Amino acid sequence: RKEVEQDPGPFNVPEGATVAFNCTYSNSASQSFFWYRQDCRKEPKLLMSVYSSGNEDGRFTAQLNRASQYISLLIRDSKLSDSATYLCVVNIKDRGSTLGRLYFGRGTQLTVWP
Amino acid sequence: GAGVSQSPSNKVTEKGKDVELRCDPISGHTALYWYRQSLGQGLEFLIYFQGNSAPDKSGLPSDRFSAERTGGSVSTLTIQRTQQEDSAVYLCASSLIRANYGYTFGSGTRLTVV
C-alpha cells in the first residue's frame, strides 16, 4: 500500500470554479504535511504547508484530519494559471532521524479552462 | 546560489555507460535528497544525506546507483552501466533542519538512456 494516495483526476473546471482535492496517508507517524504544485516538465514547488487547525493562503485552503489521516486542498475562484498537478506530501520521521523524509502522492491533475 | 542547482540539465547516454549527476544545494541547508520521476509517474525516493550522519540509501534501486556528498555541500549521484529503465528525471532537493519546512527542488537532470 502506498504511503500517500490521491485521486489522479484529471479535474477540468472553468475559470472561477471552486475545486477540492483529497488525499489519504497510511502512516499515523506522519508528522508534517504539504501540498506541492508541479507544472508540466518542471520540478515540484512548495505550495503550502498543512496545519492541524487548517490554514489559508489567499484562494487556497488546506485542511488536515489526523484521526482520519486525510488531507484536503480547496482552490476558490480558479485561474487559468492554477492548471498544474497538485502533489500531496507527508513527512515521516523514522526513529533516530532528525528530519525524516517526504513521501509524495502521484498527484492530481487540474486543468482550468476559460 | 539562491536555489538548488543541478547539472547537466539534460543527458543522453548509451546503454552500459556510466553517468554522474551533480547537485549543489542551497547554502546552509543541511539535508539533501535525491528523487527520480519517470514519465507520468510519482516521485521515487532514492537517497538522503543529513549533516554528518550516514546517508539513508534505502531507496536506491540497485547497486549500480551510488551517491556521495562532499564537505556537506555538493552531491554527486552516479549510475553505473546504465539501462534503459534508468531513463527519468533525477531531482535533487535540499532542506533546512526543521521538519516542518518543505524541500526546495532543483530543476532536475533529464536522463535518457538509448
Tab-separated table of C-alpha atoms in Angstrom:
chain	number	residue	atom	x	y	z
A	1	ARG	CA	0.000	0.000	0.000
A	2	LYS	CA	1.347	3.423	-0.916
A	3	GLU	CA	2.075	5.859	1.880
A	4	VAL	CA	0.075	8.612	0.180
A	5	GLU	CA	-2.951	8.090	-2.058
A	6	GLN	CA	-4.541	10.700	-4.272
A	7	ASP	CA	-7.227	10.744	-6.913
A	8	PRO	CA	-5.206	11.288	-10.103
A	9	GLY	CA	-8.030	13.186	-11.813
A	10	PRO	CA	-7.948	14.845	-14.216
A	11	PHE	CA	-10.116	17.638	-12.932
A	12	ASN	CA	-11.290	20.002	-15.667
A	13	VAL	CA	-13.010	23.124	-14.339
A	14	PRO	CA	-13.973	26.539	-15.734
A	15	GLU	CA	-12.350	29.723	-14.551
A	16	GLY	CA	-13.873	30.932	-11.325
A	17	ALA	CA	-14.880	27.467	-10.138
A	18	THR	CA	-14.089	26.023	-6.741
A	19	VAL	CA	-12.284	22.690	-6.785
A	20	ALA	CA	-11.226	20.360	-3.967
A	21	PHE	CA	-8.571	17.679	-3.880
A	22	ASN	CA	-8.333	14.949	-1.295
A	23	CYS	CA	-5.542	12.760	-0.112
A	24	THR	CA	-5.134	9.982	2.437
A	25	TYR	CA	-1.985	8.788	4.128
A	26	SER	CA	-1.338	5.424	5.713
A	27	ASN	CA	1.301	6.100	8.369
A	28	SER	CA	-0.027	7.552	11.606
A	29	ALA	CA	3.539	8.608	12.465
A	30	SER	CA	3.398	11.202	9.704
A	31	GLN	CA	4.444	14.474	11.216
A	32	SER	CA	4.121	17.264	8.739
A	33	PHE	CA	2.097	17.751	5.633
A	34	PHE	CA	2.355	19.774	2.477
A	35	TRP	CA	0.826	20.461	-0.890
A	36	TYR	CA	3.217	20.870	-3.777
A	37	ARG	CA	2.448	22.068	-7.266
A	38	GLN	CA	4.179	20.679	-10.345
A	39	ASP	CA	3.869	22.284	-13.753
A	40	CYS	CA	4.443	20.212	-16.876
A	41	ARG	CA	8.115	19.250	-17.227
A	42	LYS	CA	9.072	21.344	-14.194
A	43	GLU	CA	10.189	20.498	-10.691
A	44	PRO	CA	7.702	20.355	-7.796
A	45	LYS	CA	7.345	23.588	-5.856
A	46	LEU	CA	6.007	24.004	-2.360
A	47	LEU	CA	2.503	25.452	-2.448
A	48	MET	CA	1.703	25.411	1.242
A	49	SER	CA	2.169	23.562	4.475
A	50	VAL	CA	-0.878	21.981	6.078
A	51	TYR	CA	-1.588	22.523	9.768
A	52	SER	CA	-3.950	20.682	12.075
A	53	SER	CA	-6.065	23.770	12.604
A	54	GLY	CA	-6.402	24.283	8.876
A	55	ASN	CA	-4.782	27.160	7.059
A	56	GLU	CA	-5.497	29.520	4.242
A	57	ASP	CA	-3.273	31.306	1.750
A	58	GLY	CA	-5.287	33.578	-0.493
A	59	ARG	CA	-7.555	31.415	-2.638
A	60	PHE	CA	-6.067	28.186	-1.248
A	61	THR	CA	-7.278	26.439	1.897
A	62	ALA	CA	-5.705	23.299	3.322
A	63	GLN	CA	-7.209	21.025	5.938
A	64	LEU	CA	-5.802	18.118	7.920
A	65	ASN	CA	-7.763	15.450	9.766
A	66	ARG	CA	-5.288	13.384	11.761
A	67	ALA	CA	-7.932	10.993	13.071
A	68	SER	CA	-8.979	10.051	9.540
A	69	GLN	CA	-5.478	10.537	8.088
A	70	TYR	CA	-6.931	12.770	5.445
A	71	ILE	CA	-5.676	15.986	3.845
A	72	SER	CA	-7.530	18.328	1.543
A	73	LEU	CA	-6.834	21.330	-0.651
A	74	LEU	CA	-9.556	23.747	-1.736
A	75	ILE	CA	-8.967	26.231	-4.532
A	76	ARG	CA	-11.507	29.032	-4.843
A	77	ASP	CA	-12.028	31.270	-7.872
A	78	SER	CA	-9.798	29.105	-10.099
A	79	LYS	CA	-7.472	30.864	-12.515
A	80	LEU	CA	-6.042	29.566	-15.778
A	81	SER	CA	-2.636	29.714	-14.100
A	82	ASP	CA	-3.765	27.181	-11.497
A	83	SER	CA	-3.567	24.448	-14.150
A	84	ALA	CA	-0.931	22.021	-12.858
A	85	THR	CA	-0.519	18.762	-10.977
A	86	TYR	CA	-1.023	19.026	-7.220
A	87	LEU	CA	1.019	16.676	-5.075
A	88	CYS	CA	0.003	15.655	-1.578
A	89	VAL	CA	3.098	15.164	0.576
A	90	VAL	CA	3.712	13.830	4.066
A	91	ASN	CA	6.871	13.872	6.149
A	92	ILE	CA	7.543	10.705	8.108
A	93	LYS	CA	10.328	10.770	10.635
A	94	ASP	CA	11.888	7.395	11.256
A	95	ARG	CA	13.150	6.610	14.730
A	96	GLY	CA	16.555	8.137	15.186
A	97	SER	CA	16.133	10.510	12.288
A	98	THR	CA	16.150	14.245	12.810
A	99	LEU	CA	14.308	15.187	9.669
A	100	GLY	CA	12.538	12.203	8.199
A	101	ARG	CA	11.741	12.339	4.558
A	102	LEU	CA	8.912	13.290	2.302
A	103	TYR	CA	6.567	10.813	0.682
A	104	PHE	CA	4.770	12.073	-2.393
A	105	GLY	CA	1.414	11.149	-3.778
A	106	ARG	CA	1.164	10.560	-7.512
A	107	GLY	CA	-0.562	13.897	-7.932
A	108	THR	CA	-3.931	15.213	-9.059
A	109	GLN	CA	-4.030	16.900	-12.434
A	110	LEU	CA	-6.033	20.119	-12.711
A	111	THR	CA	-6.926	21.947	-15.904
A	112	VAL	CA	-8.739	25.279	-15.679
A	113	TRP	CA	-10.372	26.332	-18.931
A	114	PRO	CA	-11.512	29.808	-19.962
B	1	GLY	CA	23.332	30.464	-5.061
B	2	ALA	CA	19.716	31.288	-4.397
B	3	GLY	CA	18.310	27.911	-5.370
B	4	VAL	CA	19.232	24.269	-5.806
B	5	SER	CA	21.399	23.878	-8.877
B	6	GLN	CA	21.614	20.663	-10.875
B	7	SER	CA	23.805	19.752	-13.817
B	8	PRO	CA	23.602	18.744	-16.522
B	9	SER	CA	20.003	19.684	-17.260
B	10	ASN	CA	19.837	17.023	-19.953
B	11	LYS	CA	21.944	13.938	-20.515
B	12	VAL	CA	21.685	11.368	-23.282
B	13	THR	CA	23.875	8.328	-22.807
B	14	GLU	CA	24.328	4.935	-24.381
B	15	LYS	CA	23.224	1.843	-22.546
B	16	GLY	CA	26.071	0.452	-20.470
B	17	LYS	CA	27.850	3.777	-19.906
B	18	ASP	CA	28.294	5.406	-16.507
B	19	VAL	CA	26.830	8.822	-15.738
B	20	GLU	CA	27.335	11.374	-12.982
B	21	LEU	CA	24.692	13.864	-11.963
B	22	ARG	CA	25.555	16.827	-9.800
B	23	CYS	CA	23.558	18.765	-7.223
B	24	ASP	CA	24.553	21.981	-5.483
B	25	PRO	CA	22.105	22.630	-2.626
B	26	ILE	CA	21.030	25.903	-1.103
B	27	SER	CA	23.754	27.261	1.125
B	28	GLY	CA	23.083	26.386	4.769
B	29	HIS	CA	20.696	23.527	4.011
B	30	THR	CA	21.954	20.513	5.913
B	31	ALA	CA	19.710	17.907	4.308
B	32	LEU	CA	19.978	16.827	0.674
B	33	TYR	CA	17.712	14.382	-1.133
B	34	TRP	CA	17.687	12.619	-4.470
B	35	TYR	CA	14.428	11.562	-6.093
B	36	ARG	CA	13.613	10.400	-9.580
B	37	GLN	CA	10.476	10.775	-11.617
B	38	SER	CA	9.721	8.609	-14.615
B	39	LEU	CA	7.324	9.814	-17.294
B	40	GLY	CA	3.826	10.058	-15.846
B	41	GLN	CA	4.921	8.601	-12.519
B	42	GLY	CA	5.235	9.921	-8.999
B	43	LEU	CA	8.432	10.842	-7.243
B	44	GLU	CA	10.548	7.895	-6.166
B	45	PHE	CA	12.888	8.416	-3.223
B	46	LEU	CA	16.496	7.367	-3.833
B	47	ILE	CA	18.810	8.583	-1.068
B	48	TYR	CA	19.158	11.290	1.525
B	49	PHE	CA	22.018	12.946	3.372
B	50	GLN	CA	21.600	14.722	6.670
B	51	GLY	CA	24.554	16.608	8.088
B	52	ASN	CA	27.365	14.253	9.005
B	53	SER	CA	25.118	11.243	9.580
B	54	ALA	CA	25.300	8.110	7.466
B	55	PRO	CA	23.073	8.542	4.412
B	56	ASP	CA	19.728	6.797	4.081
B	57	LYS	CA	20.268	4.693	0.964
B	58	SER	CA	17.102	2.657	1.296
B	59	GLY	CA	15.602	3.931	-1.956
B	60	LEU	CA	18.466	3.115	-4.306
B	61	PRO	CA	17.034	0.621	-6.821
B	62	SER	CA	20.214	-1.386	-7.376
B	63	ASP	CA	23.916	-1.464	-6.580
B	64	ARG	CA	24.551	0.353	-9.869
B	65	PHE	CA	23.396	3.505	-8.096
B	66	SER	CA	25.552	5.359	-5.603
B	67	ALA	CA	25.802	8.869	-4.254
B	68	GLU	CA	28.161	10.923	-2.213
B	69	ARG	CA	28.117	14.313	-0.634
B	70	THR	CA	31.431	16.024	-0.145
B	71	GLY	CA	32.034	18.598	2.555
B	72	GLY	CA	28.379	18.678	3.482
B	73	SER	CA	27.525	20.530	0.288
B	74	VAL	CA	27.696	19.315	-3.309
B	75	SER	CA	26.371	15.838	-4.060
B	76	THR	CA	27.001	13.516	-6.978
B	77	LEU	CA	24.677	10.691	-7.995
B	78	THR	CA	26.440	8.040	-10.067
B	79	ILE	CA	24.717	5.425	-12.174
B	80	GLN	CA	26.968	2.684	-13.485
B	81	ARG	CA	26.250	0.553	-16.539
B	82	THR	CA	23.097	2.497	-17.340
B	83	GLN	CA	19.995	0.663	-18.513
B	84	GLN	CA	17.024	1.986	-20.470
B	85	GLU	CA	14.817	1.754	-17.386
B	86	ASP	CA	17.087	4.321	-15.724
B	87	SER	CA	15.679	6.969	-18.058
B	88	ALA	CA	13.914	9.519	-15.857
B	89	VAL	CA	14.206	12.994	-14.434
B	90	TYR	CA	16.534	12.959	-11.440
B	91	LEU	CA	15.582	15.614	-8.931
B	92	CYS	CA	17.687	16.895	-6.081
B	93	ALA	CA	16.217	18.800	-3.140
B	94	SER	CA	17.600	20.408	-0.028
B	95	SER	CA	16.039	21.377	3.256
B	96	LEU	CA	16.669	23.186	6.484
B	97	ILE	CA	16.956	21.144	9.663
B	98	ARG	CA	13.408	21.730	10.874
B	99	ALA	CA	10.963	19.052	9.764
B	100	ASN	CA	8.089	21.437	9.178
B	101	TYR	CA	9.862	23.028	6.262
B	102	GLY	CA	9.321	21.505	2.871
B	103	TYR	CA	12.061	20.856	0.396
B	104	THR	CA	13.306	23.094	-2.365
B	105	PHE	CA	13.888	21.179	-5.563
B	106	GLY	CA	16.352	21.799	-8.324
B	107	SER	CA	15.100	21.774	-11.898
B	108	GLY	CA	16.378	18.241	-12.388
B	109	THR	CA	18.507	16.294	-14.825
B	110	ARG	CA	16.588	14.595	-17.612
B	111	LEU	CA	18.452	11.353	-18.298
B	112	THR	CA	17.792	9.399	-21.467
B	113	VAL	CA	19.477	6.056	-21.972
B	114	VAL	CA	19.478	4.922	-25.608
